[in-house]
PDB file of C-alpha atoms in Angstrom:
ATOM      1  CA  UNK K   1      69.418 178.329 142.480  1.00 57.00           C
ATOM      2  CA  UNK K   2      71.949 175.453 142.643  1.00 68.00           C
ATOM      3  CA  UNK K   3      71.866 171.828 142.672  1.00 70.00           C
ATOM      4  CA  UNK K   4      71.819 171.109 146.335  1.00 76.00           C
ATOM      5  CA  UNK K   5      68.804 173.509 146.988  1.00 80.00           C
ATOM      6  CA  UNK K   6      67.003 172.053 144.080  1.00 78.00           C
ATOM      7  CA  UNK K   7      67.325 168.523 145.558  1.00 78.00           C
ATOM      8  CA  UNK K   8      66.441 169.678 148.867  1.00 80.00           C
ATOM      9  CA  UNK K   9      63.211 171.331 148.095  1.00 83.00           C
ATOM     10  CA  UNK K  10      61.917 168.250 146.275  1.00 84.00           C
ATOM     11  CA  UNK K  11      59.946 167.720 143.007  1.00 85.00           C
ATOM     12  CA  UNK K  12      56.685 169.203 144.048  1.00 89.00           C
ATOM     13  CA  UNK K  13      58.331 172.683 145.005  1.00 90.00           C
ATOM     14  CA  UNK K  14      60.369 172.506 141.865  1.00 90.00           C
ATOM     15  CA  UNK K  15      57.143 172.308 139.912  1.00 92.00           C
ATOM     16  CA  UNK K  16      55.957 175.339 141.610  1.00 92.00           C
ATOM     17  CA  UNK K  17      59.074 177.011 140.509  1.00 92.00           C
ATOM     18  CA  UNK K  18      58.568 176.203 136.919  1.00 94.00           C
ATOM     19  CA  UNK K  19      54.718 177.254 137.181  1.00 95.00           C
ATOM     20  CA  UNK K  20      55.969 180.718 138.499  1.00 94.00           C
ATOM     21  CA  UNK K  21      58.749 181.060 135.948  1.00 93.00           C
ATOM     22  CA  UNK K  22      57.056 179.756 132.761  1.00 96.00           C
ATOM     23  CA  UNK K  23      53.241 180.338 133.164  1.00 94.00           C
ATOM     24  CA  UNK K  24      53.317 183.116 130.746  1.00 96.00           C
ATOM     25  CA  UNK K  25      54.429 180.859 127.991  1.00 97.00           C
ATOM     26  CA  UNK K  26      51.536 180.076 125.496  1.00 97.00           C
ATOM     27  CA  UNK K  27      51.002 177.051 123.288  1.00 97.00           C
ATOM     28  CA  UNK K  28      52.920 177.408 120.146  1.00 96.00           C
ATOM     29  CA  UNK K  29      55.459 179.913 121.658  1.00 97.00           C
ATOM     30  CA  UNK K  30      59.012 179.637 120.727  1.00 98.00           C
ATOM     31  CA  UNK K  31      61.245 179.718 123.974  1.00 98.00           C
ATOM     32  CA  UNK K  32      65.034 180.307 123.725  1.00 98.00           C
ATOM     33  CA  UNK K  33      66.893 178.996 126.734  1.00 97.00           C
ATOM     34  CA  UNK K  34      70.374 179.832 127.697  1.00 96.00           C
ATOM     35  CA  UNK K  35      72.303 176.460 127.746  1.00 96.00           C
ATOM     36  CA  UNK K  36      73.320 175.268 130.085  1.00 93.00           C
ATOM     37  CA  UNK K  37      71.050 176.495 132.836  1.00 91.00           C
ATOM     38  CA  UNK K  38      73.993 176.457 135.288  1.00 88.00           C
ATOM     39  CA  UNK K  39      71.862 174.779 137.936  1.00 87.00           C
ATOM     40  CA  UNK K  40      74.173 171.647 137.993  1.00 82.00           C
ATOM     41  CA  UNK K  41      71.152 169.678 138.336  1.00 87.00           C
ATOM     42  CA  UNK K  42      70.259 167.228 135.446  1.00 91.00           C
ATOM     43  CA  UNK K  43      66.810 166.261 136.937  1.00 92.00           C
ATOM     44  CA  UNK K  44      65.745 169.840 137.129  1.00 92.00           C
ATOM     45  CA  UNK K  45      66.812 170.703 133.701  1.00 94.00           C
ATOM     46  CA  UNK K  46      64.884 167.786 132.376  1.00 95.00           C
ATOM     47  CA  UNK K  47      61.852 168.928 134.389  1.00 95.00           C
ATOM     48  CA  UNK K  48      62.341 172.329 132.801  1.00 96.00           C
ATOM     49  CA  UNK K  49      62.430 171.097 129.334  1.00 97.00           C
ATOM     50  CA  UNK K  50      59.546 168.664 129.782  1.00 96.00           C
ATOM     51  CA  UNK K  51      57.434 171.337 131.404  1.00 96.00           C
ATOM     52  CA  UNK K  52      57.971 173.679 128.482  1.00 98.00           C
ATOM     53  CA  UNK K  53      57.170 170.854 125.903  1.00 97.00           C
ATOM     54  CA  UNK K  54      54.515 168.905 127.541  1.00 96.00           C
ATOM     55  CA  UNK K  55      52.704 171.365 129.684  1.00 97.00           C
ATOM     56  CA  UNK K  56      53.152 174.624 127.857  1.00 97.00           C
ATOM     57  CA  UNK K  57      53.190 173.040 124.434  1.00 98.00           C
ATOM     58  CA  UNK K  58      56.053 175.305 123.399  1.00 98.00           C
ATOM     59  CA  UNK K  59      58.986 174.912 120.889  1.00 98.00           C
ATOM     60  CA  UNK K  60      62.377 175.105 122.690  1.00 98.00           C
ATOM     61  CA  UNK K  61      65.545 176.361 121.460  1.00 99.00           C
ATOM     62  CA  UNK K  62      68.861 176.030 123.138  1.00 98.00           C
ATOM     63  CA  UNK K  63      71.304 178.873 122.843  1.00 98.00           C
ATOM     64  CA  UNK K  64      74.508 177.179 123.731  1.00 97.00           C
ATOM     65  CA  UNK K  65      76.848 179.085 125.853  1.00 95.00           C
ATOM     66  CA  UNK K  66      79.255 176.278 126.848  1.00 94.00           C
ATOM     67  CA  UNK K  67      79.718 172.672 126.750  1.00 95.00           C
ATOM     68  CA  UNK K  68      80.864 171.839 130.323  1.00 92.00           C
ATOM     69  CA  UNK K  69      82.140 168.504 129.480  1.00 94.00           C
ATOM     70  CA  UNK K  70      84.699 169.844 126.698  1.00 94.00           C
ATOM     71  CA  UNK K  71      85.745 172.613 129.121  1.00 91.00           C
ATOM     72  CA  UNK K  72      86.933 170.107 131.692  1.00 89.00           C
ATOM     73  CA  UNK K  73      88.016 167.239 129.747  1.00 90.00           C
ATOM     74  CA  UNK K  74      90.123 166.675 126.588  1.00 87.00           C
ATOM     75  CA  UNK K  75      90.470 162.867 126.579  1.00 88.00           C
ATOM     76  CA  UNK K  76      89.635 160.807 123.597  1.00 87.00           C
ATOM     77  CA  UNK K  77      86.522 159.131 124.806  1.00 92.00           C
ATOM     78  CA  UNK K  78      82.782 158.841 124.224  1.00 94.00           C
ATOM     79  CA  UNK K  79      80.952 162.044 125.261  1.00 95.00           C
ATOM     80  CA  UNK K  80      77.715 161.160 123.950  1.00 96.00           C
ATOM     81  CA  UNK K  81      76.627 159.822 127.246  1.00 96.00           C
ATOM     82  CA  UNK K  82      77.415 163.186 129.166  1.00 95.00           C
ATOM     83  CA  UNK K  83      74.300 165.247 130.173  1.00 95.00           C
ATOM     84  CA  UNK K  84      75.720 168.429 128.821  1.00 95.00           C
ATOM     85  CA  UNK K  85      75.634 166.754 125.306  1.00 97.00           C
ATOM     86  CA  UNK K  86      72.771 164.397 125.171  1.00 98.00           C
ATOM     87  CA  UNK K  87      70.421 166.763 126.762  1.00 97.00           C
ATOM     88  CA  UNK K  88      70.713 169.017 123.590  1.00 98.00           C
ATOM     89  CA  UNK K  89      68.582 166.138 121.882  1.00 98.00           C
ATOM     90  CA  UNK K  90      65.630 167.186 123.960  1.00 98.00           C
ATOM     91  CA  UNK K  91      65.425 170.586 122.290  1.00 98.00           C
ATOM     92  CA  UNK K  92      63.687 171.213 119.090  1.00 98.00           C
ATOM     93  CA  UNK K  93      66.526 173.340 117.700  1.00 99.00           C
ATOM     94  CA  UNK K  94      70.251 174.317 118.940  1.00 99.00           C
ATOM     95  CA  UNK K  95      71.845 177.465 118.260  1.00 99.00           C
ATOM     96  CA  UNK K  96      75.549 176.547 118.239  1.00 98.00           C
ATOM     97  CA  UNK K  97      78.414 178.971 118.713  1.00 98.00           C
ATOM     98  CA  UNK K  98      79.355 178.806 115.076  1.00 98.00           C
ATOM     99  CA  UNK K  99      79.510 176.030 112.256  1.00 98.00           C
ATOM    100  CA  UNK K 100      82.780 174.464 113.507  1.00 97.00           C
ATOM    101  CA  UNK K 101      81.296 173.946 116.992  1.00 98.00           C
ATOM    102  CA  UNK K 102      78.095 172.624 115.403  1.00 98.00           C
ATOM    103  CA  UNK K 103      80.014 169.958 113.459  1.00 97.00           C
ATOM    104  CA  UNK K 104      81.887 169.046 116.633  1.00 96.00           C
ATOM    105  CA  UNK K 105      78.508 168.639 118.484  1.00 98.00           C
ATOM    106  CA  UNK K 106      77.298 166.470 115.807  1.00 97.00           C
ATOM    107  CA  UNK K 107      80.204 164.179 115.230  1.00 96.00           C
ATOM    108  CA  UNK K 108      81.682 163.880 118.768  1.00 95.00           C
ATOM    109  CA  UNK K 109      78.820 164.837 120.889  1.00 96.00           C
ATOM    110  CA  UNK K 110      76.042 162.786 119.308  1.00 98.00           C
ATOM    111  CA  UNK K 111      73.735 165.755 118.823  1.00 98.00           C
ATOM    112  CA  UNK K 112      71.089 165.035 116.265  1.00 98.00           C
ATOM    113  CA  UNK K 113      68.791 168.071 116.835  1.00 98.00           C
ATOM    114  CA  UNK K 114      68.872 170.544 113.944  1.00 98.00           C
ATOM    115  CA  UNK K 115      71.441 173.252 114.508  1.00 98.00           C
ATOM    116  CA  UNK K 116      72.003 176.793 113.433  1.00 98.00           C
ATOM    117  CA  UNK K 117      75.090 179.029 114.002  1.00 98.00           C
ATOM    118  CA  UNK K 118      75.113 182.289 116.159  1.00 98.00           C
ATOM    119  CA  UNK K 119      78.658 183.038 114.600  1.00 97.00           C
ATOM    120  CA  UNK K 120      79.690 185.512 117.279  1.00 98.00           C
ATOM    121  CA  UNK K 121      78.505 186.345 120.859  1.00 98.00           C
ATOM    122  CA  UNK K 122      77.243 189.864 121.630  1.00 98.00           C
ATOM    123  CA  UNK K 123      78.887 192.083 124.207  1.00 98.00           C
ATOM    124  CA  UNK K 124      76.363 194.611 125.023  1.00 98.00           C
ATOM    125  CA  UNK K 125      78.106 198.022 125.833  1.00 98.00           C
ATOM    126  CA  UNK K 126      77.117 201.657 125.251  1.00 96.00           C
ATOM    127  CA  UNK K 127      79.808 203.375 127.421  1.00 96.00           C
ATOM    128  CA  UNK K 128      82.891 205.292 126.224  1.00 96.00           C
ATOM    129  CA  UNK K 129      85.655 204.137 124.172  1.00 96.00           C
ATOM    130  CA  UNK K 130      89.184 205.431 124.319  1.00 94.00           C
ATOM    131  CA  UNK K 131      91.159 206.385 121.067  1.00 96.00           C
ATOM    132  CA  UNK K 132      93.423 203.569 120.011  1.00 97.00           C
ATOM    133  CA  UNK K 133      97.294 204.065 119.881  1.00 96.00           C
ATOM    134  CA  UNK K 134      99.576 202.210 117.433  1.00 98.00           C
ATOM    135  CA  UNK K 135     101.586 200.188 119.893  1.00 96.00           C
ATOM    136  CA  UNK K 136     103.040 196.782 119.792  1.00 96.00           C
ATOM    137  CA  UNK K 137     101.824 195.259 122.887  1.00 95.00           C
ATOM    138  CA  UNK K 138      98.924 192.861 123.973  1.00 97.00           C
ATOM    139  CA  UNK K 139      95.976 192.891 126.284  1.00 97.00           C
ATOM    140  CA  UNK K 140      94.605 189.605 127.755  1.00 96.00           C
ATOM    141  CA  UNK K 141      91.587 189.611 129.729  1.00 95.00           C
ATOM    142  CA  UNK K 142      90.796 186.517 131.991  1.00 88.00           C
ATOM    143  CA  UNK K 143      88.806 185.588 134.986  1.00 84.00           C
ATOM    144  CA  UNK K 144      92.173 184.748 136.564  1.00 81.00           C
ATOM    145  CA  UNK K 145      95.712 185.009 135.675  1.00 80.00           C
ATOM    146  CA  UNK K 146      96.866 181.413 134.926  1.00 82.00           C
ATOM    147  CA  UNK K 147     100.658 180.465 135.480  1.00 84.00           C
ATOM    148  CA  UNK K 148     100.573 178.492 132.370  1.00 86.00           C
ATOM    149  CA  UNK K 149      99.666 181.584 130.348  1.00 87.00           C
ATOM    150  CA  UNK K 150     102.578 183.495 131.736  1.00 86.00           C
ATOM    151  CA  UNK K 151     104.811 180.575 130.715  1.00 87.00           C
ATOM    152  CA  UNK K 152     103.490 180.077 127.141  1.00 89.00           C
ATOM    153  CA  UNK K 153     103.292 183.647 125.856  1.00 88.00           C
ATOM    154  CA  UNK K 154     106.538 184.724 124.270  1.00 85.00           C
ATOM    155  CA  UNK K 155     108.653 187.355 126.089  1.00 81.00           C
ATOM    156  CA  UNK K 156     109.340 189.571 123.145  1.00 84.00           C
ATOM    157  CA  UNK K 157     106.136 191.707 123.520  1.00 90.00           C
ATOM    158  CA  UNK K 158     104.727 193.457 126.468  1.00 93.00           C
ATOM    159  CA  UNK K 159     101.473 191.818 127.582  1.00 94.00           C
ATOM    160  CA  UNK K 160      98.880 193.487 129.949  1.00 95.00           C
ATOM    161  CA  UNK K 161      96.782 191.121 131.976  1.00 93.00           C
ATOM    162  CA  UNK K 162      93.137 192.261 133.162  1.00 95.00           C
ATOM    163  CA  UNK K 163      91.833 189.958 135.879  1.00 90.00           C
ATOM    164  CA  UNK K 164      92.402 188.775 139.529  1.00 89.00           C
ATOM    165  CA  UNK K 165      95.745 186.929 140.455  1.00 83.00           C
ATOM    166  CA  UNK K 166      95.604 184.414 143.169  1.00 75.00           C
ATOM    167  CA  UNK K 167      98.387 182.046 141.727  1.00 72.00           C
ATOM    168  CA  UNK K 168     101.378 183.759 140.381  1.00 74.00           C
ATOM    169  CA  UNK K 169     103.903 185.548 142.737  1.00 76.00           C
ATOM    170  CA  UNK K 170     106.765 186.465 140.444  1.00 79.00           C
ATOM    171  CA  UNK K 171     106.337 188.016 137.100  1.00 82.00           C
ATOM    172  CA  UNK K 172     108.769 188.590 134.240  1.00 85.00           C
ATOM    173  CA  UNK K 173     109.383 192.228 133.031  1.00 86.00           C
ATOM    174  CA  UNK K 174     107.275 192.022 130.009  1.00 89.00           C
ATOM    175  CA  UNK K 175     104.219 191.294 131.962  1.00 90.00           C
ATOM    176  CA  UNK K 176     101.991 194.092 133.457  1.00 90.00           C
ATOM    177  CA  UNK K 177      99.018 193.299 135.876  1.00 90.00           C
ATOM    178  CA  UNK K 178      96.119 195.750 135.628  1.00 92.00           C
ATOM    179  CA  UNK K 179      94.101 193.967 138.076  1.00 91.00           C
ATOM    180  CA  UNK K 180      90.425 192.753 138.121  1.00 93.00           C
ATOM    181  CA  UNK K 181      87.881 194.979 136.421  1.00 95.00           C
ATOM    182  CA  UNK K 182      84.127 194.816 136.006  1.00 95.00           C
ATOM    183  CA  UNK K 183      83.473 193.674 132.310  1.00 94.00           C
ATOM    184  CA  UNK K 184      81.620 196.852 131.241  1.00 95.00           C
ATOM    185  CA  UNK K 185      84.499 198.889 132.595  1.00 96.00           C
ATOM    186  CA  UNK K 186      87.148 197.216 130.431  1.00 97.00           C
ATOM    187  CA  UNK K 187      86.260 198.612 126.864  1.00 97.00           C
ATOM    188  CA  UNK K 188      86.977 202.214 128.143  1.00 96.00           C
ATOM    189  CA  UNK K 189      90.411 201.043 129.336  1.00 95.00           C
ATOM    190  CA  UNK K 190      91.834 199.397 126.228  1.00 97.00           C
ATOM    191  CA  UNK K 191      93.943 202.111 124.621  1.00 96.00           C
ATOM    192  CA  UNK K 192      95.660 200.310 121.722  1.00 98.00           C
ATOM    193  CA  UNK K 193      97.781 197.397 120.588  1.00 98.00           C
ATOM    194  CA  UNK K 194      96.012 194.122 120.162  1.00 98.00           C
ATOM    195  CA  UNK K 195      93.664 191.731 122.078  1.00 98.00           C
ATOM    196  CA  UNK K 196      95.073 188.203 122.404  1.00 97.00           C
ATOM    197  CA  UNK K 197      92.742 185.140 122.043  1.00 97.00           C
ATOM    198  CA  UNK K 198      94.413 182.249 123.460  1.00 94.00           C
ATOM    199  CA  UNK K 199      93.953 179.462 126.139  1.00 91.00           C
ATOM    200  CA  UNK K 200      97.235 177.824 127.546  1.00 89.00           C
ATOM    201  CA  UNK K 201      97.875 174.241 126.792  1.00 86.00           C
ATOM    202  CA  UNK K 202      98.616 173.394 130.505  1.00 78.00           C
ATOM    203  CA  UNK K 203      95.766 175.635 132.006  1.00 76.00           C
ATOM    204  CA  UNK K 204      93.532 174.902 134.871  1.00 71.00           C
ATOM    205  CA  UNK K 205      90.678 173.712 132.629  1.00 74.00           C
ATOM    206  CA  UNK K 206      92.042 170.519 131.059  1.00 79.00           C
ATOM    207  CA  UNK K 207      90.067 170.859 127.883  1.00 86.00           C
ATOM    208  CA  UNK K 208      90.155 174.689 127.439  1.00 90.00           C
ATOM    209  CA  UNK K 209      92.986 174.742 124.867  1.00 89.00           C
ATOM    210  CA  UNK K 210      91.325 172.465 122.317  1.00 93.00           C
ATOM    211  CA  UNK K 211      87.876 173.912 123.279  1.00 93.00           C
ATOM    212  CA  UNK K 212      89.288 177.220 122.101  1.00 94.00           C
ATOM    213  CA  UNK K 213      89.303 176.060 118.627  1.00 96.00           C
ATOM    214  CA  UNK K 214      85.503 175.694 118.567  1.00 96.00           C
ATOM    215  CA  UNK K 215      83.997 178.234 120.875  1.00 97.00           C
ATOM    216  CA  UNK K 216      82.879 181.750 120.645  1.00 97.00           C
ATOM    217  CA  UNK K 217      85.368 183.436 123.052  1.00 96.00           C
ATOM    218  CA  UNK K 218      83.901 185.972 125.280  1.00 95.00           C
ATOM    219  CA  UNK K 219      87.338 187.699 124.981  1.00 96.00           C
ATOM    220  CA  UNK K 220      86.654 188.012 121.225  1.00 98.00           C
ATOM    221  CA  UNK K 221      83.406 189.752 121.840  1.00 98.00           C
ATOM    222  CA  UNK K 222      84.999 192.113 124.390  1.00 98.00           C
ATOM    223  CA  UNK K 223      87.748 193.000 122.012  1.00 98.00           C
ATOM    224  CA  UNK K 224      85.353 193.802 119.251  1.00 99.00           C
ATOM    225  CA  UNK K 225      83.294 195.859 121.541  1.00 98.00           C
ATOM    226  CA  UNK K 226      86.279 197.847 122.463  1.00 98.00           C
ATOM    227  CA  UNK K 227      87.270 198.399 118.973  1.00 98.00           C
ATOM    228  CA  UNK K 228      90.515 196.670 119.484  1.00 98.00           C
ATOM    229  CA  UNK K 229      92.351 194.519 116.879  1.00 99.00           C
ATOM    230  CA  UNK K 230      92.597 190.756 117.753  1.00 98.00           C
ATOM    231  CA  UNK K 231      95.206 188.184 117.519  1.00 98.00           C
ATOM    232  CA  UNK K 232      94.233 184.521 117.171  1.00 98.00           C
ATOM    233  CA  UNK K 233      95.552 181.097 116.076  1.00 97.00           C
ATOM    234  CA  UNK K 234      94.862 179.824 112.670  1.00 98.00           C
ATOM    235  CA  UNK K 235      92.931 176.655 113.837  1.00 97.00           C
ATOM    236  CA  UNK K 236      90.342 178.554 115.626  1.00 98.00           C
ATOM    237  CA  UNK K 237      86.678 179.050 114.525  1.00 98.00           C
ATOM    238  CA  UNK K 238      86.870 182.659 113.759  1.00 98.00           C
ATOM    239  CA  UNK K 239      90.468 182.822 112.123  1.00 98.00           C
ATOM    240  CA  UNK K 240      89.194 182.800 108.575  1.00 98.00           C
ATOM    241  CA  UNK K 241      86.690 185.538 109.458  1.00 98.00           C
ATOM    242  CA  UNK K 242      89.154 187.674 111.251  1.00 98.00           C
ATOM    243  CA  UNK K 243      91.405 187.512 108.280  1.00 98.00           C
ATOM    244  CA  UNK K 244      88.866 187.974 105.548  1.00 98.00           C
ATOM    245  CA  UNK K 245      87.323 191.122 107.448  1.00 98.00           C
ATOM    246  CA  UNK K 246      90.849 192.512 108.293  1.00 98.00           C
ATOM    247  CA  UNK K 247      90.029 192.927 112.111  1.00 99.00           C
ATOM    248  CA  UNK K 248      93.288 191.384 113.276  1.00 98.00           C
ATOM    249  CA  UNK K 249      96.230 189.113 112.937  1.00 98.00           C
ATOM    250  CA  UNK K 250      96.083 185.348 112.465  1.00 98.00           C
ATOM    251  CA  UNK K 251      99.187 183.215 113.562  1.00 98.00           C
ATOM    252  CA  UNK K 252      99.903 179.492 113.216  1.00 96.00           C
ATOM    253  CA  UNK K 253     101.719 179.194 116.448  1.00 94.00           C
ATOM    254  CA  UNK K 254     102.144 181.358 119.616  1.00 93.00           C
ATOM    255  CA  UNK K 255     105.883 181.593 118.695  1.00 92.00           C
ATOM    256  CA  UNK K 256     105.145 183.675 115.734  1.00 94.00           C
ATOM    257  CA  UNK K 257     103.359 186.304 117.883  1.00 95.00           C
ATOM    258  CA  UNK K 258     106.220 188.813 117.973  1.00 93.00           C
ATOM    259  CA  UNK K 259     106.946 188.633 114.361  1.00 95.00           C
ATOM    260  CA  UNK K 260     103.380 188.986 113.332  1.00 96.00           C
ATOM    261  CA  UNK K 261     102.703 192.056 115.496  1.00 96.00           C
ATOM    262  CA  UNK K 262     106.074 193.808 114.459  1.00 95.00           C
ATOM    263  CA  UNK K 263     104.920 193.181 110.898  1.00 96.00           C
ATOM    264  CA  UNK K 264     101.810 195.401 111.240  1.00 98.00           C
ATOM    265  CA  UNK K 265     102.523 198.811 110.042  1.00 98.00           C
ATOM    266  CA  UNK K 266     101.174 201.987 111.508  1.00 98.00           C
ATOM    267  CA  UNK K 267      99.119 202.541 108.398  1.00 98.00           C
ATOM    268  CA  UNK K 268      97.803 198.895 108.432  1.00 98.00           C
ATOM    269  CA  UNK K 269      96.909 199.195 112.084  1.00 99.00           C
ATOM    270  CA  UNK K 270      94.643 202.170 111.572  1.00 98.00           C
ATOM    271  CA  UNK K 271      93.003 200.399 108.645  1.00 99.00           C
ATOM    272  CA  UNK K 272      92.134 197.499 111.005  1.00 99.00           C
ATOM    273  CA  UNK K 273      90.583 200.029 113.385  1.00 99.00           C
ATOM    274  CA  UNK K 274      88.343 201.295 110.574  1.00 99.00           C
ATOM    275  CA  UNK K 275      87.541 197.740 109.573  1.00 99.00           C
ATOM    276  CA  UNK K 276      86.324 197.000 113.103  1.00 99.00           C
ATOM    277  CA  UNK K 277      83.831 199.714 113.309  1.00 98.00           C
ATOM    278  CA  UNK K 278      80.793 198.002 111.852  1.00 99.00           C
ATOM    279  CA  UNK K 279      81.437 194.969 113.974  1.00 99.00           C
ATOM    280  CA  UNK K 280      81.785 196.874 117.002  1.00 98.00           C
ATOM    281  CA  UNK K 281      78.473 198.318 116.576  1.00 98.00           C
ATOM    282  CA  UNK K 282      77.142 194.880 115.853  1.00 98.00           C
ATOM    283  CA  UNK K 283      78.351 193.068 118.886  1.00 98.00           C
ATOM    284  CA  UNK K 284      77.443 196.030 121.306  1.00 98.00           C
ATOM    285  CA  UNK K 285      73.896 196.179 120.056  1.00 98.00           C
ATOM    286  CA  UNK K 286      72.946 192.567 120.276  1.00 98.00           C
ATOM    287  CA  UNK K 287      72.967 191.925 116.686  1.00 98.00           C
ATOM    288  CA  UNK K 288      73.853 188.245 116.622  1.00 98.00           C
ATOM    289  CA  UNK K 289      71.634 187.270 119.402  1.00 98.00           C
ATOM    290  CA  UNK K 290      68.715 189.002 117.732  1.00 98.00           C
ATOM    291  CA  UNK K 291      69.757 187.425 114.351  1.00 98.00           C
ATOM    292  CA  UNK K 292      69.859 183.952 115.935  1.00 98.00           C
ATOM    293  CA  UNK K 293      66.590 184.310 117.452  1.00 98.00           C
ATOM    294  CA  UNK K 294      64.886 185.469 114.103  1.00 98.00           C
ATOM    295  CA  UNK K 295      66.575 182.676 112.358  1.00 98.00           C
ATOM    296  CA  UNK K 296      65.280 180.169 115.005  1.00 98.00           C
ATOM    297  CA  UNK K 297      61.827 181.187 114.317  1.00 97.00           C
ATOM    298  CA  UNK K 298      62.322 181.055 110.607  1.00 97.00           C
ATOM    299  CA  UNK K 299      63.532 177.522 110.903  1.00 98.00           C
ATOM    300  CA  UNK K 300      61.002 176.092 113.536  1.00 97.00           C
ATOM    301  CA  UNK K 301      57.877 178.029 112.403  1.00 95.00           C
ATOM    302  CA  UNK K 302      58.485 178.621 108.579  1.00 96.00           C
ATOM    303  CA  UNK K 303      60.406 175.404 107.770  1.00 96.00           C
ATOM    304  CA  UNK K 304      63.429 177.042 106.240  1.00 97.00           C
ATOM    305  CA  UNK K 305      66.584 174.735 106.054  1.00 96.00           C
ATOM    306  CA  UNK K 306      69.099 176.809 104.302  1.00 96.00           C
ATOM    307  CA  UNK K 307      71.040 178.074 107.421  1.00 96.00           C
ATOM    308  CA  UNK K 308      71.046 174.684 109.250  1.00 98.00           C
ATOM    309  CA  UNK K 309      74.588 173.465 109.931  1.00 96.00           C
ATOM    310  CA  UNK K 310      75.302 170.231 107.991  1.00 85.00           C
ATOM    311  CA  UNK K 311      77.748 167.483 108.892  1.00 59.00           C
ATOM    312  CA  UNK K 312      79.444 167.647 105.514  1.00 52.00           C
ATOM    313  CA  UNK K 313      80.300 170.925 103.522  1.00 46.00           C
ATOM    314  CA  UNK K 314      81.854 174.093 104.363  1.00 45.00           C
ATOM    315  CA  UNK K 315      79.021 176.067 106.148  1.00 50.00           C
ATOM    316  CA  UNK K 316      81.573 178.698 107.394  1.00 53.00           C
TER     317      UNK K 316
END
C-alpha cells in the first residue's frame, strides 16, 4: 500500500490496518522490521512504530535494507533532518548492513540508536547451479542497463549484462545482452568468469556510486549464491573480506579490471570456487538474517554489547 492510498483512507482506517497486521504481537516481543517499509508515507511509518511501542509494548528492530536519501543524493549536506535517517532513532536497535555503513549512519546520518552489523545480505536459493568454467569475462546483473555503465567499463574484457534495456541502442562488440531474468533463475545461468560489483559514477541514481562503498549489494549476494567469483573496488565495505576469504578479486580502479582478471590463473580460479562453497551455502540458507535476529535478541533482551558498532575502532 503506497502513500496516496494511505493518505486517502485516513488515520482511523490506518489504525485498523495496524490492528489487523500487528494484533498478534505480545508485550515484550521483539519485532524485526524491514527498513524502510517502502510506503513512501512518513506519517504511517511513525504510526506503525508508535503502535508497536506504545500499544503492543514491543521492542522494535530496524533491519536496514537501504537509505533512500543516500541512493538519490550525494551532495555534501546535513542528512540528519531526512526522514530516512532520523526515523531510525525511533527504533530500539538498528541492524546496519555492515560496520562501515553503521559508522556512516552514526557520523553523517545522526543515528544514535545502538547498531549491530548484518555483514552480508542473504539470497535464498535452493535451485540448480551450473558448473563454472575458467574464462576471462564478466557478468553484471542490474535492474536496468545504464548507459553510464557501458561507458565506464573497460573494453578489454567481455561483459554479459543481465537485466532489461530501455535506454541503450548501440552496443560495443565486447558487450553481450542476456536480457531480463527472474532473480531466482539467474544462479543457474552463470557459467563461469566473474561477477562485477560496481555502480557507475554518472548513473541514474545520483548517490549510488558512493553508496556502493557502504551498502550490502544484492549483486554480491546473488554472485555468492551462484558460486561465482566476484570483483569489487578496494574502497567498498566488503573488499577486505573478499580478499581475506579468497572469494574474488579486489581492484583500486575500474581501469585495472582487465589486468586483474588476466592475472588470475586457471588453478587460482578453481581455488576461488572452492573458497566460495561455504559462503554459497550461508547466503542461500538465510544464515546472515538468522544470525542478525539472534544477535538482536542477545543485545536487547540479555544486554550484551560486544557486537555493537562503535564510532571509533575497527569493528570490521
